[in-house]
PDB file of C-alpha atoms in Angstrom:
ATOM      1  CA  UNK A   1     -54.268-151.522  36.874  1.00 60.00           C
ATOM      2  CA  UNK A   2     -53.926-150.467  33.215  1.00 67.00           C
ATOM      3  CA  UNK A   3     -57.472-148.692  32.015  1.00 72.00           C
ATOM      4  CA  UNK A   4     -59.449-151.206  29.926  1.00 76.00           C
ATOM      5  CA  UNK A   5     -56.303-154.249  29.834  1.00 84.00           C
ATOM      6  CA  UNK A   6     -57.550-157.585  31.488  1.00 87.00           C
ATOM      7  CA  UNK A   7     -54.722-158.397  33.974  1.00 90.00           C
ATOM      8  CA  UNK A   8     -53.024-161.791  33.655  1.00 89.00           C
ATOM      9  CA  UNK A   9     -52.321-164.059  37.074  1.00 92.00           C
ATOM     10  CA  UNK A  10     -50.068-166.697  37.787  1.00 91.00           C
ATOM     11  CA  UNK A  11     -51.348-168.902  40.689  1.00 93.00           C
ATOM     12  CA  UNK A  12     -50.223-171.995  42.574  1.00 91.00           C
ATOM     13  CA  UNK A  13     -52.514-174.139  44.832  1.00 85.00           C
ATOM     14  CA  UNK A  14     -51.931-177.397  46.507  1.00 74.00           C
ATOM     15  CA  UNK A  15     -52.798-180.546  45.031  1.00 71.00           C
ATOM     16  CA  UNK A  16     -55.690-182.461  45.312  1.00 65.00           C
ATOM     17  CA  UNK A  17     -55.536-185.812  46.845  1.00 65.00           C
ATOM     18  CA  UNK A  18     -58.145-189.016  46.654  1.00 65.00           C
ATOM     19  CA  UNK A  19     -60.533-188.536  49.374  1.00 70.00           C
ATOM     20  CA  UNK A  20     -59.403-189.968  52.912  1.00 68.00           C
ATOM     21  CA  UNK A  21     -55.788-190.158  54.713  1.00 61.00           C
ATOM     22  CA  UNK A  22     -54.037-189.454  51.512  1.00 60.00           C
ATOM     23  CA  UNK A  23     -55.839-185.872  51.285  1.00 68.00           C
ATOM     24  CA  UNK A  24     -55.120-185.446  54.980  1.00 67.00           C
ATOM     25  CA  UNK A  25     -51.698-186.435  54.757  1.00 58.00           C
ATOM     26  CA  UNK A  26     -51.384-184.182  51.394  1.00 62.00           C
ATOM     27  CA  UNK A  27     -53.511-180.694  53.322  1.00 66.00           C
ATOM     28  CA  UNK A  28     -51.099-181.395  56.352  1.00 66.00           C
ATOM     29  CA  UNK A  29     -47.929-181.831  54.123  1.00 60.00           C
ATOM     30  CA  UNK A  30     -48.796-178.532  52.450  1.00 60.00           C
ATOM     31  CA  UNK A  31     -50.087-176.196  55.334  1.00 69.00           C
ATOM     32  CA  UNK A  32     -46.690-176.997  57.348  1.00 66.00           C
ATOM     33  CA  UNK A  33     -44.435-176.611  53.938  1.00 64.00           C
ATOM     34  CA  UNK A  34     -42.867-179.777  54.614  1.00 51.00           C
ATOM     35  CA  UNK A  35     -43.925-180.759  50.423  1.00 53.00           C
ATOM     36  CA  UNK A  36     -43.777-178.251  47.890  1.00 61.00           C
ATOM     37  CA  UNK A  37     -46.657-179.819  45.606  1.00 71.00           C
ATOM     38  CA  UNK A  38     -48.096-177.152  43.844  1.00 81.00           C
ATOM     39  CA  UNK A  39     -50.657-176.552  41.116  1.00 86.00           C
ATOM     40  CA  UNK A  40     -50.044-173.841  38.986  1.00 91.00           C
ATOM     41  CA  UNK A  41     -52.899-171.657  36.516  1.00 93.00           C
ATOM     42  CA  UNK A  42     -53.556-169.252  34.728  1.00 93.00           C
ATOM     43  CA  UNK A  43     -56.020-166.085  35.863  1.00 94.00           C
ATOM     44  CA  UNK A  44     -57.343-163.551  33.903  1.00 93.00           C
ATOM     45  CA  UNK A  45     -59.395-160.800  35.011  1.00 92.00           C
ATOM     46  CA  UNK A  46     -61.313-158.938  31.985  1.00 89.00           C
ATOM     47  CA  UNK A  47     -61.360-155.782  32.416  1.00 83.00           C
ATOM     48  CA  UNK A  48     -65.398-155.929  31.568  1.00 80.00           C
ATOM     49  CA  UNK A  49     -65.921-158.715  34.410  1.00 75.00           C
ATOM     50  CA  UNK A  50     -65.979-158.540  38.024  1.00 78.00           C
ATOM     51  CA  UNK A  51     -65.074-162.483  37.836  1.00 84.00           C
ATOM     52  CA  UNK A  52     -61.712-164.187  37.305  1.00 93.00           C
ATOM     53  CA  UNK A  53     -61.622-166.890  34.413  1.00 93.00           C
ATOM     54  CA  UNK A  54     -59.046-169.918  35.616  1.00 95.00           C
ATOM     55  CA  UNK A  55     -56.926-171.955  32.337  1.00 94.00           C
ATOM     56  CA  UNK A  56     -55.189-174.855  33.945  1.00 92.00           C
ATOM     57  CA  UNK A  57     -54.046-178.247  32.898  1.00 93.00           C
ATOM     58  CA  UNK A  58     -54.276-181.562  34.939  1.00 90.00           C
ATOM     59  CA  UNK A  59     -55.060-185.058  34.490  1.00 88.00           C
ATOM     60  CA  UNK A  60     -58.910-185.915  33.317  1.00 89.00           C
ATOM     61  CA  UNK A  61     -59.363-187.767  36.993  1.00 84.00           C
ATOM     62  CA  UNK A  62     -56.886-186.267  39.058  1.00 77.00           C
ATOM     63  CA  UNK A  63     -58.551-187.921  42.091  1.00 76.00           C
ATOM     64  CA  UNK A  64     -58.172-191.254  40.684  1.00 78.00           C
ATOM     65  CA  UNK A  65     -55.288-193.451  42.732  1.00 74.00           C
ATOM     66  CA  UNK A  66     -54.437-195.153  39.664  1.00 79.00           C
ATOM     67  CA  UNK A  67     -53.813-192.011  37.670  1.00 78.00           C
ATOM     68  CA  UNK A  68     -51.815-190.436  40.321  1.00 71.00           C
ATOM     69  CA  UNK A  69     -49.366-193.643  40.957  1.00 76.00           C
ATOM     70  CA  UNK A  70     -48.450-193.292  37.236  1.00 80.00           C
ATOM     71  CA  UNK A  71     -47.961-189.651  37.150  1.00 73.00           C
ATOM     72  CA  UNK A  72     -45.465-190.024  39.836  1.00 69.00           C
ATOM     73  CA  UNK A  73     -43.897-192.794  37.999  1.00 78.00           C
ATOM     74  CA  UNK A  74     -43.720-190.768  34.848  1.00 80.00           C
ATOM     75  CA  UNK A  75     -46.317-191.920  32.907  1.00 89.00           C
ATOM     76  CA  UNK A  76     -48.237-190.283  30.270  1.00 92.00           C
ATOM     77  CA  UNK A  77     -51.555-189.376  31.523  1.00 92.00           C
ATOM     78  CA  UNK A  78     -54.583-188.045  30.112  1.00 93.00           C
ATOM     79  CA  UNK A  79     -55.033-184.491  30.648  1.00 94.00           C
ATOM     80  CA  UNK A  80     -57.099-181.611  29.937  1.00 95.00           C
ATOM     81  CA  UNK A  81     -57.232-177.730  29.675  1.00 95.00           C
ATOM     82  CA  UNK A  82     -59.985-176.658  32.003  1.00 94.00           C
ATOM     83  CA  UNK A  83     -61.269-173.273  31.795  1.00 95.00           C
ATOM     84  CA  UNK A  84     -63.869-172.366  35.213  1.00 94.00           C
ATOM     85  CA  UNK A  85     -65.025-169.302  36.580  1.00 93.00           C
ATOM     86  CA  UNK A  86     -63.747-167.934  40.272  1.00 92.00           C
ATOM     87  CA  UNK A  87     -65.722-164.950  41.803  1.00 91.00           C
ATOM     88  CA  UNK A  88     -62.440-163.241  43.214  1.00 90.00           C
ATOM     89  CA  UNK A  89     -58.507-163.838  43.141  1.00 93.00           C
ATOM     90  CA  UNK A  90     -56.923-166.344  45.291  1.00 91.00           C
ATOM     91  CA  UNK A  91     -55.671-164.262  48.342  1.00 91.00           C
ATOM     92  CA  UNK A  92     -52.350-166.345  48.697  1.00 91.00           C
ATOM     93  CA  UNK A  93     -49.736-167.498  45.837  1.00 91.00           C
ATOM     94  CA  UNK A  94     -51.523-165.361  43.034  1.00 93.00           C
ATOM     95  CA  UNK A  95     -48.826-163.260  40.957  1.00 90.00           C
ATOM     96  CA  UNK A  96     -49.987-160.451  38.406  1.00 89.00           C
ATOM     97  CA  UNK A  97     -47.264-160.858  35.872  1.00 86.00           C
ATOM     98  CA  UNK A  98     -48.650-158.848  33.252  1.00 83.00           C
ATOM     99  CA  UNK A  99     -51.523-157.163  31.130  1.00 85.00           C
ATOM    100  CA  UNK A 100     -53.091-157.976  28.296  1.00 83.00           C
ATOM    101  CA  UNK A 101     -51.713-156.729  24.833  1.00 78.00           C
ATOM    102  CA  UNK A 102     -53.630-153.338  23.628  1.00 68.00           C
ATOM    103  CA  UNK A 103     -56.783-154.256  22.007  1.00 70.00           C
ATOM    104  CA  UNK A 104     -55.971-157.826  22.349  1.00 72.00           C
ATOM    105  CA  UNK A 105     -58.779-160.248  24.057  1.00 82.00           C
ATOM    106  CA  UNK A 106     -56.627-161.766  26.501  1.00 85.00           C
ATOM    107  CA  UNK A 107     -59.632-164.907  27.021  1.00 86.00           C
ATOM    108  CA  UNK A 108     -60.090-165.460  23.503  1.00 87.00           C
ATOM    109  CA  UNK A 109     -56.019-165.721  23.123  1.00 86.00           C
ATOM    110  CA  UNK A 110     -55.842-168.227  25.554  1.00 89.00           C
ATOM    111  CA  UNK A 111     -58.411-170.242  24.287  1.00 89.00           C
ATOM    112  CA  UNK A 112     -56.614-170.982  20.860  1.00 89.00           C
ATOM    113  CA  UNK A 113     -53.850-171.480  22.560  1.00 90.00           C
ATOM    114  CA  UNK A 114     -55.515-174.415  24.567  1.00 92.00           C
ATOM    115  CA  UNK A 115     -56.961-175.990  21.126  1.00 92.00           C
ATOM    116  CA  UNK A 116     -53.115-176.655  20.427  1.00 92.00           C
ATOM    117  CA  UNK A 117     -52.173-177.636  23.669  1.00 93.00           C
ATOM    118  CA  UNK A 118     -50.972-181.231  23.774  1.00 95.00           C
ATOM    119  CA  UNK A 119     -52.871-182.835  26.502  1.00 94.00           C
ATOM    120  CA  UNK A 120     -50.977-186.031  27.535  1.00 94.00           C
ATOM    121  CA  UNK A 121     -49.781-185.051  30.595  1.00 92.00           C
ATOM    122  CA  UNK A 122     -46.103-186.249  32.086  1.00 90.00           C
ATOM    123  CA  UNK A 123     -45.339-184.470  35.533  1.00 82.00           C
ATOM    124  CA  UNK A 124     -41.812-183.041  35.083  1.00 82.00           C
ATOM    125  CA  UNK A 125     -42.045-182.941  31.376  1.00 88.00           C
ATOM    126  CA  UNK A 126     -44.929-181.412  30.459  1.00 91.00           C
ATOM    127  CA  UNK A 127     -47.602-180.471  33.148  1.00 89.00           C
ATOM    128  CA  UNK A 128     -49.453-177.149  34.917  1.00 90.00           C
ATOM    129  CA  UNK A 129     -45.813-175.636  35.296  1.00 88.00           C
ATOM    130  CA  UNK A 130     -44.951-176.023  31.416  1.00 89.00           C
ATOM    131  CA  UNK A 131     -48.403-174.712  31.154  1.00 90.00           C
ATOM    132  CA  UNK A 132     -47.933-171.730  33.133  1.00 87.00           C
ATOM    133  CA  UNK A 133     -44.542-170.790  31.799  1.00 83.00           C
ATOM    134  CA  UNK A 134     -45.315-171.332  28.152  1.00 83.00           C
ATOM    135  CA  UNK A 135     -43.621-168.855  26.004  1.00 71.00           C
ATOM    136  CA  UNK A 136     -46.050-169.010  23.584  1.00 72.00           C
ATOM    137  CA  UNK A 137     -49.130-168.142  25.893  1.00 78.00           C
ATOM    138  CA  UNK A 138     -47.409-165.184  27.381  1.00 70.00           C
ATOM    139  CA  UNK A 139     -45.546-163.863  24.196  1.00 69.00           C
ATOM    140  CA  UNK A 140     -48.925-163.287  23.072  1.00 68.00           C
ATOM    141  CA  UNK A 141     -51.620-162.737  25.781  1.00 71.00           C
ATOM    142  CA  UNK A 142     -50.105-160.371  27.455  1.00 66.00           C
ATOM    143  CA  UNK A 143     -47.310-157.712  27.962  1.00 60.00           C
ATOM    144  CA  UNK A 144     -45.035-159.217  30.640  1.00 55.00           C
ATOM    145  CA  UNK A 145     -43.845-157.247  33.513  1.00 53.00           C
ATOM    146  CA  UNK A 146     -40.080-156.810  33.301  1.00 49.00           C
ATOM    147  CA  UNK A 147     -39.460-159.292  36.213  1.00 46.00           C
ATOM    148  CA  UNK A 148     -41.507-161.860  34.325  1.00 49.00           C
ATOM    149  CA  UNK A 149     -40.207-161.109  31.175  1.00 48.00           C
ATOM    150  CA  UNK A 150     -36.622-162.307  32.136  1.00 47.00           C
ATOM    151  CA  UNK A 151     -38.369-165.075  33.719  1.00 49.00           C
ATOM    152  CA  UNK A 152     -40.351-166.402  31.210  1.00 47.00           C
ATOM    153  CA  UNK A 153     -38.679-165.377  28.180  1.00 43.00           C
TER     154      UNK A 153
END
């Protein structure tokens, strides 16, 4: 922990499925590792706040069938940057890969960065892992870890 730097998280989670067998089949598929659909955010943790802020982007309905079957098809989708509010970290596939930037405001960064996010969403092309791995977020939110660093950058 660097002394008054909010720390900057990387985290995957499975995805969501319509309600039913498909979010069975989907929960099952994930728990054994036999799929590796993931959902990847970003988590910051303010240094002023003991709760996590979440930036992630998905489609507008991601448990709509319809939307889903043309994601996978490679559609353009509507998306959108949500920004929510966790009480704690994830305990499982949560990554610190850096802090933020010395007197920088690591939430307020990331929310002008979402303003120019373009949010028709194409999985493979531009979706949560573009989001999570965009130069342009990291460069200036936060000062990368070296491992991330040659990652990212």
């Amino acid at each position: 922990m660097v002394r008054g730097r909010d720390e900057v998280y990387v985290a995957a989670m499975p995805l969501r499925a319509t309600k039913g067998p498909p979010q069975l089949l989907m929960s099952a598929a994930y728990s054994l590792n036999l799929w590796d659909f993931q959902h990847f955010m970003v988590i910051i943790k303010p240094s002023s706040l003991s709760q996590v802020l979440v930036f992630d982007f998905q489609p507008k309905d991601p448990e709509d069938i319809y939307v889903a079957l043309a994601a996978l098809y490679g559609r353009a989708v509507p998306g959108t940057v949500l920004v929510r509010q966790l009480k704690k970290l994830p305990r499982n596939k949560c990554w610190l890969v850096g802090y933020s930037k010395a007197e920088a405001d690591a939430m307020e960064i990331a929310r002008e960065f979402n303003k120019e996010w373009e949010t028709n969403l194409r999985i493979g092309l531009h979706d949560c892992r573009d989001y999570t791995n965009s130069k342009n977020l990291f460069q200036t939110l936060c000062c990368l870890s070296p491992f991330m660093e040659r990652t990212i950058c």
